[in-house]
Tab-separated table of C-alpha atoms and ligand atoms in Angstrom:
chain	number	residue	atom	x	y	z
T	1	MET	CA	9.539	0.989	26.140
T	2	MET	CA	6.546	0.256	23.904
T	3	SER	CA	5.258	-3.321	24.375
T	4	LYS	CA	5.032	-5.571	21.287
T	5	ILE	CA	1.825	-5.673	19.260
T	6	THR	CA	0.714	-9.222	18.501
T	7	GLU	CA	-1.443	-8.356	15.488
T	8	VAL	CA	-1.074	-5.123	13.565
T	9	ASN	CA	-4.482	-3.672	12.635
T	10	PRO	CA	-3.808	-0.330	10.981
T	11	ILE	CA	-7.502	0.374	10.322
T	12	ILE	CA	-10.332	-0.379	12.746
T	13	TRP	CA	-14.015	0.420	12.293
T	14	GLU	CA	-15.553	0.944	15.710
T	15	ASN	CA	-18.535	2.900	17.053
T	16	ASP	CA	-19.211	4.682	13.782
T	17	ARG	CA	-15.680	5.989	13.372
T	18	VAL	CA	-12.357	4.808	12.005
T	19	LEU	CA	-9.330	4.272	14.209
T	20	LEU	CA	-5.982	4.528	12.434
T	21	ILE	CA	-2.477	3.805	13.675
T	22	ASP	CA	-0.634	7.076	13.098
T	23	GLN	CA	2.153	5.796	10.852
T	24	THR	CA	3.993	9.108	10.883
T	25	ARG	CA	4.880	8.491	14.545
T	26	LEU	CA	6.162	4.932	14.410
T	27	PRO	CA	8.410	3.425	15.605
T	28	GLY	CA	8.846	5.903	18.471
T	29	GLU	CA	5.201	6.267	19.391
T	30	TYR	CA	2.164	4.014	18.923
T	31	LYS	CA	-0.720	6.433	18.634
T	32	ILE	CA	-4.281	5.813	17.487
T	33	VAL	CA	-6.019	8.617	15.599
T	34	GLU	CA	-9.830	8.876	15.450
T	35	ILE	CA	-11.357	9.708	12.080
T	36	ASN	CA	-14.926	11.001	12.221
T	37	SER	CA	-15.462	12.673	8.849
T	38	SER	CA	-14.547	12.333	5.184
T	39	GLU	CA	-12.473	15.492	5.471
T	40	GLU	CA	-10.440	14.033	8.343
T	41	MET	CA	-9.965	10.875	6.301
T	42	ALA	CA	-8.755	12.846	3.266
T	43	ARG	CA	-6.248	14.644	5.488
T	44	ALA	CA	-5.064	11.373	7.062
T	45	ILE	CA	-4.389	9.903	3.609
T	46	LYS	CA	-2.652	13.025	2.318
T	47	THR	CA	-0.414	13.407	5.357
T	48	MET	CA	0.354	9.666	5.357
T	49	ILE	CA	-1.073	8.875	8.782
T	50	VAL	CA	-2.374	5.963	6.734
T	51	ARG	CA	-0.361	4.921	3.678
T	52	GLY	CA	0.332	1.948	1.422
T	53	ALA	CA	-1.926	1.329	-1.570
T	54	PRO	CA	-4.403	-1.227	-0.135
T	55	ALA	CA	-4.671	0.621	3.216
T	56	ILE	CA	-5.386	3.832	1.321
T	57	GLY	CA	-8.156	2.013	-0.589
T	58	VAL	CA	-9.810	0.657	2.573
T	59	SER	CA	-9.542	4.065	4.263
T	60	ALA	CA	-11.035	5.836	1.258
T	61	ALA	CA	-13.984	3.427	1.316
T	62	TYR	CA	-14.710	4.355	4.939
T	63	GLY	CA	-14.121	7.992	3.981
T	64	MET	CA	-16.869	7.659	1.371
T	65	TYR	CA	-19.252	6.246	3.972
T	66	LEU	CA	-18.412	8.977	6.494
T	67	GLY	CA	-19.012	11.517	3.726
T	68	ALA	CA	-22.346	9.874	2.847
T	69	LYS	CA	-23.438	10.181	6.489
T	70	GLU	CA	-22.602	13.891	6.443
T	71	ILE	CA	-25.097	14.559	3.642
T	72	SER	CA	-28.384	15.579	5.233
T	73	ILE	CA	-30.587	15.382	2.168
T	74	THR	CA	-33.368	12.883	1.513
T	75	ASP	CA	-33.653	13.417	-2.234
T	76	ARG	CA	-31.778	10.576	-3.899
T	77	ASN	CA	-30.387	12.489	-6.890
T	78	SER	CA	-29.135	15.408	-4.830
T	79	PHE	CA	-27.580	12.935	-2.402
T	80	LEU	CA	-25.726	11.146	-5.214
T	81	LYS	CA	-24.496	14.467	-6.550
T	82	GLN	CA	-23.067	15.453	-3.174
T	83	LEU	CA	-21.534	12.018	-2.751
T	84	GLU	CA	-19.632	12.646	-5.979
T	85	GLU	CA	-18.125	15.734	-4.294
T	86	VAL	CA	-16.930	13.551	-1.417
T	87	ALA	CA	-15.310	11.301	-4.020
T	88	VAL	CA	-13.600	14.283	-5.651
T	89	ARG	CA	-12.084	15.337	-2.321
T	90	LEU	CA	-10.794	11.853	-1.555
T	91	ARG	CA	-9.435	11.346	-5.084
T	92	GLN	CA	-7.298	14.475	-4.706
T	93	THR	CA	-5.271	13.039	-1.825
T	94	ARG	CA	-2.670	10.828	-3.522
T	95	PRO	CA	-2.454	10.231	-7.268
T	96	THR	CA	-0.421	7.049	-7.719
T	97	ALA	CA	-2.007	4.281	-5.607
T	98	VAL	CA	-4.823	3.039	-7.828
T	99	ASN	CA	-6.528	1.253	-4.925
T	100	LEU	CA	-7.747	4.684	-3.847
T	101	PHE	CA	-9.634	5.186	-7.110
T	102	TRP	CA	-10.709	1.537	-7.264
T	103	ALA	CA	-12.328	1.705	-3.804
T	104	ILE	CA	-14.034	5.036	-4.491
T	105	GLU	CA	-15.447	3.727	-7.791
T	106	ARG	CA	-16.738	0.607	-6.058
T	107	MET	CA	-18.469	2.730	-3.408
T	108	LEU	CA	-20.013	5.051	-6.030
T	109	LYS	CA	-21.235	2.075	-8.010
T	110	VAL	CA	-22.980	0.635	-4.949
T	111	ALA	CA	-24.556	4.023	-4.193
T	112	ASN	CA	-25.884	4.329	-7.733
T	113	GLN	CA	-27.140	0.761	-7.898
T	114	THR	CA	-28.879	0.653	-4.517
T	115	ASN	CA	-32.598	1.227	-4.848
T	116	GLY	CA	-34.496	2.860	-2.035
T	117	SER	CA	-33.995	5.700	0.396
T	118	VAL	CA	-30.840	7.655	1.157
T	119	GLU	CA	-30.700	5.795	4.454
T	120	GLU	CA	-30.691	2.488	2.603
T	121	ILE	CA	-27.870	3.712	0.357
T	122	GLN	CA	-25.867	4.763	3.425
T	123	THR	CA	-26.363	1.322	4.962
T	124	ALA	CA	-25.219	-0.348	1.730
T	125	LEU	CA	-22.149	1.900	1.651
T	126	LEU	CA	-21.113	0.919	5.157
T	127	GLU	CA	-21.526	-2.756	4.284
T	128	THR	CA	-19.373	-2.284	1.185
T	129	ALA	CA	-16.618	-0.473	3.086
T	130	LYS	CA	-16.568	-3.281	5.647
T	131	ASN	CA	-16.421	-5.834	2.830
T	132	ILE	CA	-13.507	-4.052	1.133
T	133	HIS	CA	-11.744	-4.065	4.513
T	134	ALA	CA	-12.356	-7.765	5.244
T	135	GLU	CA	-11.588	-8.832	1.674
T	136	ASP	CA	-8.239	-7.058	1.726
T	137	LEU	CA	-7.108	-8.935	4.821
T	138	GLN	CA	-8.043	-12.282	3.290
T	139	THR	CA	-6.499	-11.273	-0.035
T	140	CYS	CA	-3.190	-10.470	1.642
T	141	LYS	CA	-3.141	-13.844	3.391
T	142	ASN	CA	-3.767	-15.521	0.037
T	143	ILE	CA	-1.011	-13.482	-1.656
T	144	GLY	CA	1.368	-14.530	1.113
T	145	ASP	CA	0.495	-18.203	0.954
T	146	ARG	CA	0.514	-18.384	-2.839
T	147	GLY	CA	3.629	-16.228	-3.166
T	148	VAL	CA	5.701	-18.524	-0.990
T	149	GLU	CA	5.157	-21.344	-3.505
T	150	VAL	CA	7.288	-19.607	-6.145
T	151	LEU	CA	10.170	-18.406	-4.006
T	152	PRO	CA	13.470	-19.983	-5.068
T	153	THR	CA	14.424	-23.291	-3.523
T	154	THR	CA	17.845	-23.002	-1.994
T	155	PRO	CA	19.829	-25.377	0.227
T	156	GLU	CA	19.801	-22.766	2.979
T	157	LYS	CA	16.879	-20.717	4.266
T	158	LEU	CA	16.063	-17.579	2.311
T	159	ASN	CA	17.212	-14.020	2.764
T	160	ILE	CA	14.580	-11.774	1.200
T	161	LEU	CA	15.095	-8.111	0.462
T	162	THR	CA	12.125	-5.759	0.477
T	163	HIS	CA	11.742	-2.050	-0.173
T	164	CYS	CA	9.511	0.496	1.575
T	165	ASN	CA	6.714	-1.020	3.658
T	166	ALA	CA	4.260	-3.382	2.014
T	167	GLY	CA	3.296	-4.931	5.312
T	168	ALA	CA	0.288	-5.119	7.610
T	169	LEU	CA	0.506	-1.348	8.063
T	170	ALA	CA	0.120	-0.798	4.320
T	171	THR	CA	-2.952	-3.023	4.019
T	172	ALA	CA	-5.887	-4.193	6.126
T	173	GLY	CA	-3.355	-6.476	7.824
T	174	TYR	CA	-0.733	-9.148	7.011
T	175	GLY	CA	0.690	-7.240	4.054
T	176	THR	CA	1.518	-8.041	0.451
T	177	ALA	CA	5.317	-8.286	0.039
T	178	LEU	CA	5.724	-8.598	3.792
T	179	GLY	CA	2.813	-11.047	3.754
T	180	VAL	CA	4.865	-13.338	1.508
T	181	ILE	CA	7.746	-12.909	3.937
T	182	ARG	CA	5.421	-13.654	6.904
T	183	SER	CA	4.210	-16.840	5.224
T	184	ALA	CA	7.809	-17.878	4.455
T	185	TRP	CA	8.716	-17.298	8.114
T	186	ARG	CA	5.707	-19.317	9.304
T	187	ASP	CA	6.726	-22.163	6.949
T	188	GLY	CA	10.307	-22.194	8.237
T	189	ARG	CA	11.694	-21.036	4.885
T	190	LEU	CA	12.992	-17.621	5.873
T	191	ALA	CA	16.372	-16.880	7.387
T	192	LYS	CA	15.953	-13.119	7.498
T	193	VAL	CA	14.572	-10.008	5.896
T	194	TYR	CA	16.799	-7.312	4.487
T	195	ALA	CA	14.897	-4.030	4.754
T	196	ASP	CA	15.895	-1.149	2.513
T	197	GLU	CA	15.669	2.026	4.580
T	198	THR	CA	13.709	3.741	1.736
T	199	ARG	CA	14.717	7.370	1.489
T	200	PRO	CA	13.296	9.913	1.815
T	201	ARG	CA	10.450	8.950	4.177
T	202	LEU	CA	12.167	5.867	5.574
T	203	GLN	CA	9.181	3.511	5.532
T	204	GLY	CA	11.599	0.560	5.445
T	205	ALA	CA	13.600	1.730	8.433
T	206	LYS	CA	10.636	2.957	10.446
T	207	LEU	CA	7.778	0.627	9.551
T	208	THR	CA	9.061	-2.619	8.012
T	209	THR	CA	11.637	-3.182	10.741
T	210	TRP	CA	8.978	-2.295	13.360
T	211	GLU	CA	6.603	-4.915	11.971
T	212	CYS	CA	9.359	-7.555	11.890
T	213	VAL	CA	10.316	-6.784	15.471
T	214	GLN	CA	6.680	-7.171	16.614
T	215	GLU	CA	6.732	-10.743	15.272
T	216	ASN	CA	10.320	-11.660	16.063
T	217	ILE	CA	11.159	-12.008	12.344
T	218	PRO	CA	14.930	-11.475	11.985
T	219	VAL	CA	15.553	-8.257	10.089
T	220	THR	CA	18.670	-6.455	8.889
T	221	LEU	CA	18.340	-2.806	7.950
T	222	ILE	CA	20.426	-1.492	5.065
T	223	SER	CA	20.444	1.877	3.367
T	224	ASP	CA	19.127	1.907	-0.196
T	225	ASN	CA	22.559	2.191	-1.792
T	226	MET	CA	23.771	-1.068	-0.195
T	227	ALA	CA	21.541	-3.482	-2.133
T	228	ALA	CA	23.972	-4.088	-5.037
T	229	HIS	CA	26.827	-4.775	-2.661
T	230	CYS	CA	24.689	-7.231	-0.645
T	231	MET	CA	23.650	-9.041	-3.829
T	232	LYS	CA	27.224	-9.241	-5.082
T	233	GLN	CA	28.137	-10.893	-1.803
T	234	GLY	CA	25.386	-13.471	-2.313
T	235	LEU	CA	23.409	-12.279	0.692
T	236	ILE	CA	20.065	-11.924	-1.090
T	237	HIS	CA	18.100	-14.836	-2.587
T	238	ALA	CA	15.027	-12.929	-3.745
T	239	VAL	CA	13.511	-9.458	-3.764
T	240	VAL	CA	9.797	-9.023	-3.014
T	241	VAL	CA	8.192	-5.587	-3.164
T	242	GLY	CA	4.656	-4.200	-3.178
T	243	ALA	CA	2.966	-2.053	-5.816
T	244	ASP	CA	0.928	1.114	-6.035
T	245	ARG	CA	-0.299	0.624	-9.578
T	246	ILE	CA	0.361	-2.061	-12.153
T	247	ALA	CA	-0.359	-1.285	-15.800
T	248	ALA	CA	-2.019	-3.905	-18.020
T	249	ASN	CA	1.375	-4.866	-19.490
T	250	GLY	CA	2.877	-5.491	-16.038
T	251	ASP	CA	4.906	-2.267	-15.672
T	252	THR	CA	4.746	-1.527	-11.952
T	253	ALA	CA	4.776	1.702	-9.975
T	254	ASN	CA	6.063	1.358	-6.450
T	255	LYS	CA	8.027	3.421	-3.955
T	256	ILE	CA	10.897	5.418	-5.414
T	257	GLY	CA	14.008	3.261	-5.542
T	258	THR	CA	12.161	0.107	-6.593
T	259	TYR	CA	13.228	0.507	-10.225
T	260	SER	CA	16.934	0.742	-9.403
T	261	LEU	CA	16.563	-2.255	-7.101
T	262	ALA	CA	15.042	-4.255	-9.975
T	263	ILE	CA	17.964	-3.332	-12.257
T	264	VAL	CA	20.459	-4.331	-9.604
T	265	ALA	CA	18.600	-7.623	-9.007
T	266	LYS	CA	18.666	-8.384	-12.750
T	267	ALA	CA	22.413	-7.691	-12.880
T	268	HIS	CA	22.994	-10.204	-10.089
T	269	ASN	CA	20.506	-12.844	-11.228
T	270	VAL	CA	18.349	-12.381	-8.141
T	271	PRO	CA	14.618	-12.965	-8.863
T	272	PHE	CA	12.581	-9.806	-8.414
T	273	PHE	CA	8.892	-10.282	-7.482
T	274	VAL	CA	6.002	-7.866	-7.092
T	275	ALA	CA	3.268	-8.853	-4.615
T	276	ALA	CA	-0.086	-7.104	-5.034
T	277	PRO	CA	-3.852	-7.669	-5.005
T	278	LEU	CA	-5.858	-7.478	-8.227
T	279	SER	CA	-7.208	-4.126	-6.997
T	280	THR	CA	-3.738	-2.684	-7.712
T	281	ILE	CA	-3.904	-3.553	-11.413
T	282	ASP	CA	-5.091	-0.695	-13.583
T	283	PHE	CA	-6.424	-2.307	-16.746
T	284	LYS	CA	-7.448	1.104	-18.048
T	285	ILE	CA	-3.860	1.934	-18.843
T	286	PHE	CA	-1.665	-0.050	-21.136
T	287	ASP	CA	1.823	0.684	-19.824
T	288	GLY	CA	3.746	2.378	-17.066
T	289	SER	CA	4.296	5.631	-18.950
T	290	GLN	CA	0.669	6.532	-18.183
T	291	ILE	CA	0.928	6.068	-14.416
T	292	PRO	CA	0.707	9.418	-12.591
T	293	ILE	CA	3.683	9.853	-10.280
T	294	GLU	CA	3.161	11.785	-7.080
T	295	GLU	CA	5.671	14.520	-6.303
T	296	ARG	CA	5.986	15.433	-2.660
T	297	ASP	CA	7.307	18.361	-0.659
T	298	ALA	CA	11.009	19.032	-1.251
T	299	LYS	CA	11.477	19.218	2.520
T	300	GLU	CA	11.409	15.427	2.548
T	301	ILE	CA	14.772	15.383	0.795
T	302	TYR	CA	16.516	18.551	1.939
T	303	GLN	CA	15.841	17.956	5.619
T	304	VAL	CA	16.705	15.081	7.909
T	305	GLY	CA	14.485	15.574	10.924
T	306	GLU	CA	14.559	19.325	11.416
T	307	THR	CA	18.113	19.687	10.062
T	308	ARG	CA	18.766	21.000	6.565
T	309	ILE	CA	21.370	18.826	4.843
T	310	CYS	CA	22.290	21.007	1.851
T	311	PRO	CA	22.992	24.674	1.222
T	312	GLU	CA	20.452	27.244	0.032
T	313	GLY	CA	20.296	27.687	-3.746
T	314	VAL	CA	19.917	23.993	-4.575
T	315	GLU	CA	16.960	22.789	-6.653
T	316	PHE	CA	14.951	19.689	-5.728
T	317	TYR	CA	13.015	16.906	-7.362
T	318	ASN	CA	11.076	14.537	-5.111
T	319	PRO	CA	9.068	11.898	-7.029
T	320	ALA	CA	7.510	9.481	-4.514
T	321	PHE	CA	7.276	6.528	-6.923
T	322	ASP	CA	9.005	5.071	-9.959
T	323	VAL	CA	7.978	2.546	-12.575
T	324	THR	CA	9.736	-0.796	-12.938
T	325	PRO	CA	9.453	-2.135	-16.501
T	326	ALA	CA	7.704	-5.497	-16.777
T	327	GLU	CA	10.795	-7.185	-18.235
T	328	LEU	CA	12.635	-6.808	-14.930
T	329	ILE	CA	9.877	-8.593	-12.975
T	330	ALA	CA	10.128	-12.386	-12.495
T	331	GLY	CA	6.525	-12.719	-11.359
T	332	ILE	CA	3.527	-10.848	-9.997
T	333	MET	CA	2.245	-12.549	-6.848
T	334	THR	CA	-1.514	-12.123	-6.533
T	335	GLU	CA	-4.263	-13.677	-4.418
T	336	TYR	CA	-4.898	-16.029	-7.373
T	337	GLY	CA	-1.308	-17.130	-7.710
T	338	THR	CA	1.826	-15.832	-9.390
T	339	VAL	CA	1.908	-14.935	-13.063
T	340	ALA	CA	4.418	-13.427	-15.458
T	341	PRO	CA	3.796	-9.688	-15.970
T	342	GLY	CA	2.616	-10.397	-19.517
T	343	GLU	CA	-0.119	-12.734	-18.259
T	344	LEU	CA	-2.191	-10.267	-16.235
T	345	GLU	CA	-4.973	-10.082	-18.811
T	346	GLN	CA	-6.593	-13.262	-17.399
T	347	PHE	CA	-7.472	-11.276	-14.240
T	348	ARG	CA	-9.392	-8.500	-15.984
T	349	VAL	CA	-12.774	-10.169	-15.515
T	350	LYS	CA	-12.049	-10.992	-11.882
T	351	GLN	CA	-11.673	-7.344	-10.833
T	352	SER	CA	-14.772	-6.679	-8.806
T	353	VAL	CA	-15.667	-3.111	-9.833
F	401	LIG	O1	4.167	6.423	-0.059
F	401	LIG	P1	3.685	5.147	0.543
F	401	LIG	O2	4.314	4.840	1.859
F	401	LIG	O3	2.176	5.075	0.585
F	401	LIG	O4	4.183	4.036	-0.478
F	401	LIG	C1	3.914	2.701	-0.203
F	401	LIG	C2	4.472	1.767	-1.205
F	401	LIG	O5	5.115	2.157	-2.151
F	401	LIG	C3	4.107	0.328	-1.059
F	401	LIG	O6	5.138	-0.495	-1.503
F	401	LIG	C4	2.844	0.033	-1.871
F	401	LIG	O7	1.844	0.965	-1.593
F	401	LIG	C5	2.322	-1.325	-1.614
F	401	LIG	S1	1.659	-1.478	0.014
F	401	LIG	C6	1.105	-3.069	0.193
């Protein structure tokens, strides 16, 4: 049996390469994958060895640095041109998580603004990737600690439902939604987590429950279609989920199934929170209708393991994310505190790109 991991570090920078926990193999196998090039990083993001919006952003930043190291040109302008090609490759991996684009833009900005030789630009890029990595960990801890402050006060300890995995695995560590849950557990406010299994890729069943088990946080796994029933029975006090992209008006894209969960929460008067860093807010777009939604291979829905679960001749639709309208969200928990979805504007100047 696999021994428990005391601290989950999904991304490690060590000896000029990135080490990633292969999230496609959990919970059965704990395997570390070495990433030595920008191309390997792009593949790891696309195939979801690393996944979750903030973790994708951190990985892309290292991918940009690895790509910069691969360019053997000393002329600054030609170097910057080739670096743009590295950015193009990384941008093509997953369309919805805006942290990917945010991190790449931040890296390109540093490259363009660093005076001096190509070597100096490369050094600045590595520093920036390490900063993005370290900042995300601290940001998650702040989201967790601030988020706990607005959870409902109930006579009994809280049961919190979450969807997908917005935990340490999905970030540089600690997690966003699961970070709030971690902080609530640390503060003695949590009774248990309800984890939605999260069809079709089962991040809730495979990853969220795994993280809870590593830290002895009580967790009950339910399938996605059980949430309404659990709420009706009074089993859920709050829902906290992560986000892949939040539009300026607060509409939030997150893992498919989040939207229906928000509707169900509204119907049962259960507060529905989104926990996310400012890097997940896309101020360039006004509302959720402009958020690109990734569509993935139909195999994810017509197969369970290697077994086909429906006859030939059926058509498929496999959107990986949906958009929850702002009006269904009680609050957006950020590293600067929790605000109503309509109050995000105040954070525009704080975004560090
Ligand atoms: O397809 P995934 O597994 O990358 O989707 C992950 C989610 O939807 C998370 O909830 C989101 O990225 C926030 S992670 C802190």
